[in-house]
CSV table of C-alpha atoms in Angstrom, one decimal:
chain,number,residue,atom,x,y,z
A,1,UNK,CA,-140.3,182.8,334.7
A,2,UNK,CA,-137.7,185.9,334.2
A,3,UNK,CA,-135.5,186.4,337.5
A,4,UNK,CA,-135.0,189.9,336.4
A,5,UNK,CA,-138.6,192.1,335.7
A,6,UNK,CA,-137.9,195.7,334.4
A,7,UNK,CA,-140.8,198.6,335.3
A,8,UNK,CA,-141.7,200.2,333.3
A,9,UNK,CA,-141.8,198.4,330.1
A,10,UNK,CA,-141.6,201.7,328.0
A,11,UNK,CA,-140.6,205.4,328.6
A,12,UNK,CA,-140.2,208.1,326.8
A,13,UNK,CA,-138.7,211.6,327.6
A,14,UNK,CA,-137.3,214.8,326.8
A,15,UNK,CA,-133.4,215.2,326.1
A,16,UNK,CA,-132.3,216.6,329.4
A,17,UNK,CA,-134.3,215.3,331.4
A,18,UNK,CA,-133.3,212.5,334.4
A,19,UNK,CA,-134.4,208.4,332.8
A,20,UNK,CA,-134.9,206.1,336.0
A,21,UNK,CA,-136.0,202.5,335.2
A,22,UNK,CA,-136.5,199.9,337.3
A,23,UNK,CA,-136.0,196.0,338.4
A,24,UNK,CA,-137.0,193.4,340.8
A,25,UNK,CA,-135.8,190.0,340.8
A,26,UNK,CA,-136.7,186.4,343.2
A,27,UNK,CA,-133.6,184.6,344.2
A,28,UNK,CA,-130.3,185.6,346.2
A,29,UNK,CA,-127.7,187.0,343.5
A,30,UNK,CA,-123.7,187.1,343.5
A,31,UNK,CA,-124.5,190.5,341.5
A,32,UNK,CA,-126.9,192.5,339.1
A,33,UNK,CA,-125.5,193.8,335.8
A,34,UNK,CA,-127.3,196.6,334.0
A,35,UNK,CA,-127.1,196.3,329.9
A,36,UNK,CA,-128.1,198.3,326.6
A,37,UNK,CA,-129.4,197.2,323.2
A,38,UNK,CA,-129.3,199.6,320.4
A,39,UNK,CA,-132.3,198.8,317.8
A,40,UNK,CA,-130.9,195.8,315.4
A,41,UNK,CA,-127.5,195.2,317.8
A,42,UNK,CA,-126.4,193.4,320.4
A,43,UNK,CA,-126.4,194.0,323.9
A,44,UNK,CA,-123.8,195.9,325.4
A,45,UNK,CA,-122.5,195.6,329.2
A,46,UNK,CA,-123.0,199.0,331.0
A,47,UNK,CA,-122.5,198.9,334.6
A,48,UNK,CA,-122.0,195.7,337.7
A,49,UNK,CA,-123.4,196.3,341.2
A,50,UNK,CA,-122.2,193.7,343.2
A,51,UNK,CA,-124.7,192.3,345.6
A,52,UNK,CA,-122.6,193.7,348.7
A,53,UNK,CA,-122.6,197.4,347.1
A,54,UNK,CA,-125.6,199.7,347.4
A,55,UNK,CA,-124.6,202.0,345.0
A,56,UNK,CA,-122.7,202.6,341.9
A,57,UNK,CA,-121.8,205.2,339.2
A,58,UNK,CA,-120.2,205.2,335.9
A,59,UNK,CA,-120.1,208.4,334.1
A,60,UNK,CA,-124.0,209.5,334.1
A,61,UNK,CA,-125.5,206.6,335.2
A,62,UNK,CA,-126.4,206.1,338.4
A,63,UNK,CA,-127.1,202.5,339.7
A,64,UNK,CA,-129.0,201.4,343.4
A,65,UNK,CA,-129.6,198.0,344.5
A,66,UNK,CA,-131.5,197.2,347.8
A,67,UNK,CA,-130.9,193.4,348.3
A,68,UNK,CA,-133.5,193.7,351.2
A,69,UNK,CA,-136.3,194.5,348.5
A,70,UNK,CA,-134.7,192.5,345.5
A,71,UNK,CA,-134.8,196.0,343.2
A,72,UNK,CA,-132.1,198.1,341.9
A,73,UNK,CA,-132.9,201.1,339.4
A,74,UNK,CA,-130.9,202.5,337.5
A,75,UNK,CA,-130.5,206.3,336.3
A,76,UNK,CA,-129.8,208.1,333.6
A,77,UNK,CA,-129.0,211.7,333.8
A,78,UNK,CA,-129.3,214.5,331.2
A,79,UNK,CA,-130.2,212.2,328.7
A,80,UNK,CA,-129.2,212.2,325.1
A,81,UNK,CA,-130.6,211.1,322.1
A,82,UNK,CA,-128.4,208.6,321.8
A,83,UNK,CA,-129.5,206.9,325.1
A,84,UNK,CA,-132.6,205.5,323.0
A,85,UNK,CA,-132.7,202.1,323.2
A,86,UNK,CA,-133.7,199.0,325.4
A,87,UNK,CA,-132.2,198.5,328.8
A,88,UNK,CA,-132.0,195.5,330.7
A,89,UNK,CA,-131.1,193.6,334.0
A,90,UNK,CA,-129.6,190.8,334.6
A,91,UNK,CA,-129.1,188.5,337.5
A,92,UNK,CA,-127.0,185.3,339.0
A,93,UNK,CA,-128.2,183.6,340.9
A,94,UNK,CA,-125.9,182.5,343.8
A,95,UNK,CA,-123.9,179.5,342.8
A,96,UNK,CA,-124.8,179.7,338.9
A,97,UNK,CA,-122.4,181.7,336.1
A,98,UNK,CA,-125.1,182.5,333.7
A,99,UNK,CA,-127.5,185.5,333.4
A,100,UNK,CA,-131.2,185.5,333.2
A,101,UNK,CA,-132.3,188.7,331.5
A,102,UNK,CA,-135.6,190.7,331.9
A,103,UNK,CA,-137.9,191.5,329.2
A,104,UNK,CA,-136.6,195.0,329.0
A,105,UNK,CA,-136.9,198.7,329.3
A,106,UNK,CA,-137.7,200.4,325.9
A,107,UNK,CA,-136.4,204.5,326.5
A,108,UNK,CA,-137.2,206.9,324.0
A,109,UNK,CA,-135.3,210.3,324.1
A,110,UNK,CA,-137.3,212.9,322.5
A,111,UNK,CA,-135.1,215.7,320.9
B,3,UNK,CA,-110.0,193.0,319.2
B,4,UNK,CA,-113.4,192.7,316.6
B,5,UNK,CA,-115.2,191.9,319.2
B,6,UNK,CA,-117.8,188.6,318.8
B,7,UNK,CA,-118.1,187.7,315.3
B,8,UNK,CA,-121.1,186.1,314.0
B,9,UNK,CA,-122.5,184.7,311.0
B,10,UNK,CA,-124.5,184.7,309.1
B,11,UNK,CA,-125.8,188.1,309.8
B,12,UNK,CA,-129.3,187.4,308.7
B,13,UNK,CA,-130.7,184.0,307.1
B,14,UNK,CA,-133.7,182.8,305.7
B,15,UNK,CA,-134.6,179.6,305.0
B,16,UNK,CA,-137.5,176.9,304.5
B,17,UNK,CA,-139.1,174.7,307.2
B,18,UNK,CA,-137.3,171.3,307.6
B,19,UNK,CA,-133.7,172.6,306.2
B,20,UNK,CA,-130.7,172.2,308.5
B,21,UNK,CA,-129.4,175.4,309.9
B,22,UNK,CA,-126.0,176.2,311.2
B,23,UNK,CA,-125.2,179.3,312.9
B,24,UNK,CA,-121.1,180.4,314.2
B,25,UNK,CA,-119.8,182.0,316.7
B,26,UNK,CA,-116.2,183.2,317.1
B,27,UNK,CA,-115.6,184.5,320.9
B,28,UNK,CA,-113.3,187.3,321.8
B,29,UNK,CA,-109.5,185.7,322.4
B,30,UNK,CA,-108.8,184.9,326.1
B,31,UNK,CA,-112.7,184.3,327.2
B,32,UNK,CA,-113.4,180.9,328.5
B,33,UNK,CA,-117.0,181.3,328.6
B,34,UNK,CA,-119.8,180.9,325.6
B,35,UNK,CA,-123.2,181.9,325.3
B,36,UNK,CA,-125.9,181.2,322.8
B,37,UNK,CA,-129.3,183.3,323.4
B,38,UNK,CA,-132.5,183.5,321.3
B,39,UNK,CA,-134.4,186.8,321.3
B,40,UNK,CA,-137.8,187.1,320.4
B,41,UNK,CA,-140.9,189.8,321.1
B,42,UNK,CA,-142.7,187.2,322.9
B,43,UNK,CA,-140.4,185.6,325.0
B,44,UNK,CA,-137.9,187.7,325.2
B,45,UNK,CA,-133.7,186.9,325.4
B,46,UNK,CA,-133.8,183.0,326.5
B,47,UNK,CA,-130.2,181.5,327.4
B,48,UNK,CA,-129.9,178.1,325.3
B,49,UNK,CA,-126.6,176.6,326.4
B,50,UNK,CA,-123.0,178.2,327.7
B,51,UNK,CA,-119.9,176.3,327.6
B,52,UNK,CA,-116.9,177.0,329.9
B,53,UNK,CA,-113.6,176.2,328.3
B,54,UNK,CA,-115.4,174.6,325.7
B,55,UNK,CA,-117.2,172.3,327.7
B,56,UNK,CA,-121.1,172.8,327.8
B,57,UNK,CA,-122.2,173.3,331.4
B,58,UNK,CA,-126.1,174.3,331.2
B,59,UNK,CA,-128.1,172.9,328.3
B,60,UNK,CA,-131.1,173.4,330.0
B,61,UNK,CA,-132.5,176.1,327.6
B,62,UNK,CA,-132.3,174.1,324.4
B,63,UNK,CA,-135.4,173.9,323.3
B,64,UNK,CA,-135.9,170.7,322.0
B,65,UNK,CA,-133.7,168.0,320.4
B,66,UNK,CA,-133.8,170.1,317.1
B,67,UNK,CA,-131.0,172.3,318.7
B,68,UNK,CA,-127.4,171.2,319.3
B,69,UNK,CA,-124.4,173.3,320.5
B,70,UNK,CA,-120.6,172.6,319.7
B,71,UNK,CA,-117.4,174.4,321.0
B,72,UNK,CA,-114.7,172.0,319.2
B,73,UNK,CA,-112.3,174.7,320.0
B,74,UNK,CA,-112.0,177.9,322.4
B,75,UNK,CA,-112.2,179.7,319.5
B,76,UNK,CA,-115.3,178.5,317.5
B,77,UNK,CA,-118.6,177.8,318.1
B,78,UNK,CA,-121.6,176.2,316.4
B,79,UNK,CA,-125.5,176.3,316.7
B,80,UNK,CA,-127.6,173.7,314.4
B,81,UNK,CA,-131.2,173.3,314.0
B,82,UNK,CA,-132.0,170.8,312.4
B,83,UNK,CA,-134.6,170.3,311.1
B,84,UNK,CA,-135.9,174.2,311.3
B,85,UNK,CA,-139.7,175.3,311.8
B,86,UNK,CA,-141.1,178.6,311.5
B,87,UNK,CA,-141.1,179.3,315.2
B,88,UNK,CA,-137.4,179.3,315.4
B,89,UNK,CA,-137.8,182.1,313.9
B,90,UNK,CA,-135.7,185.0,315.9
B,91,UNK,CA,-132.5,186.7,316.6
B,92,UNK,CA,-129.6,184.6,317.5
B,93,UNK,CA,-127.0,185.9,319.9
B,94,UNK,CA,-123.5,184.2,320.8
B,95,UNK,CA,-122.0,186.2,324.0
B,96,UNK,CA,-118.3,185.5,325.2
B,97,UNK,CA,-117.3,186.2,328.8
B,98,UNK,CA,-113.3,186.7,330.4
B,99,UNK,CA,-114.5,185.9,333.6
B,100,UNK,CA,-118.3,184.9,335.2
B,101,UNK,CA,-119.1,188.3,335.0
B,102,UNK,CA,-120.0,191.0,331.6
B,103,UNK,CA,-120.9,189.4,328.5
B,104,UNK,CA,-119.6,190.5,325.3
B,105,UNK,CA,-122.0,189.7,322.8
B,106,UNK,CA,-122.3,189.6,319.0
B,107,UNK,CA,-124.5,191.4,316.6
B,108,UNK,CA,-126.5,188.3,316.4
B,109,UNK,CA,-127.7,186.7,313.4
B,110,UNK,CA,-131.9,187.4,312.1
B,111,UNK,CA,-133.3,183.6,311.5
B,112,UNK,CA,-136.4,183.8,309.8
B,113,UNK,CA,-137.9,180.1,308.5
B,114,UNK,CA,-141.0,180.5,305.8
């Protein structure tokens, strides 16, 4: 099964307002990568959280992850537009170099 | 840099043909990914090489599907022969370091 389980599958929201999406994964990880896919593209890396951080930021997102509980979210502020797409986690797990995604976040930004 | 190139970009073809999609990674990344997207399943990881040697095969699906990296430049995925539920989007990722993947535009396999 997936490591990496986003909540909740779909969300849709006014521009402006905050996004906050969710995942929860099994097994110990080295670190937890966040990732976008624009309808017909590839993914695109947006942010690392390494499993020793608890939080992160790059520009407006916003990225938790609570090794205790195996979660992390991750934020969006004032969203755009342009922040439509799917967002993803992924995990390594400790002693492995490749990802294991989750089935995705779908965010809608309603203009 | 272009970033990873794929190709084709989209290809259609009949059950039991041979299919042959390429990968070119970004210069200076040691690391290869192939990845198959679909509604149902989702992005699966078939096989990633690490300077050019394949290190996890373990999501090949079957023996229909075979990976090469004769060079750190180039990469090939063949099915061989193809059924309808290969069907899906194809995506090579390249990686500098065991950490963000850079991945292609992918390439839309759809076999009637």
């Amino acid at each position: 099964s997936q490591q990496g389980e986003e909540d909740p599958q779909a969300l849709s929201i006014q521009e402006g307002e905050n996004a906050t999406m969710n995942c929860s994964y099994k097994t110990s990880i080295n670190n937890l990568q966040w990732y976008r896919q624009n309808s017909g593209r590839g993914l695109v890396h947006l942010i690392l959280i390494r499993s020793n951080e608890r939080e992160k930021h790059s520009g407006r997102l916003r990225v938790t992850l609570d090794t205790s509980k195996k979660s992390s979210s991750l934020l969006i502020t004032a969203s755009r537009a342009a922040d439509t797409a799917s967002y993803f986690c992924a995990t390594d797990a400790r002693g492995a170099q490749k990802l294991v995604f989750g089935q995705g976040t779908r965010l809608t930004i309603n203009p | 840099d272009a970033g990873v190139i794929q190709s084709p970009r989209h290809e259609v073809t009949e059950m039991g043909q041979e299919v042959t999609l390429r990968c070119k990674p970004i210069s200076g990344h040691n690391s290869l990914f192939w990845y198959r997207q679909t509604m149902m399943r989702g992005l699966e990881l078939l096989i990633y090489f690490n300077n050019n040697v394949p290190i996890d095969d373990s999501g090949m699906p079957e023996d229909r599907f075979s990976a090469k990296m004769p060079n750190a430049s180039f990469s090939t995925l063949k099915i061989q022969p193809s059924e309808p539920r290969d069907s899906a989007v194809y995506f090579c990722a390249s990686s500098p370091q065991a950490y963000e993947q850079y991945f292609g535009p992918g390439t839309r396999l759809t076999v009637t």
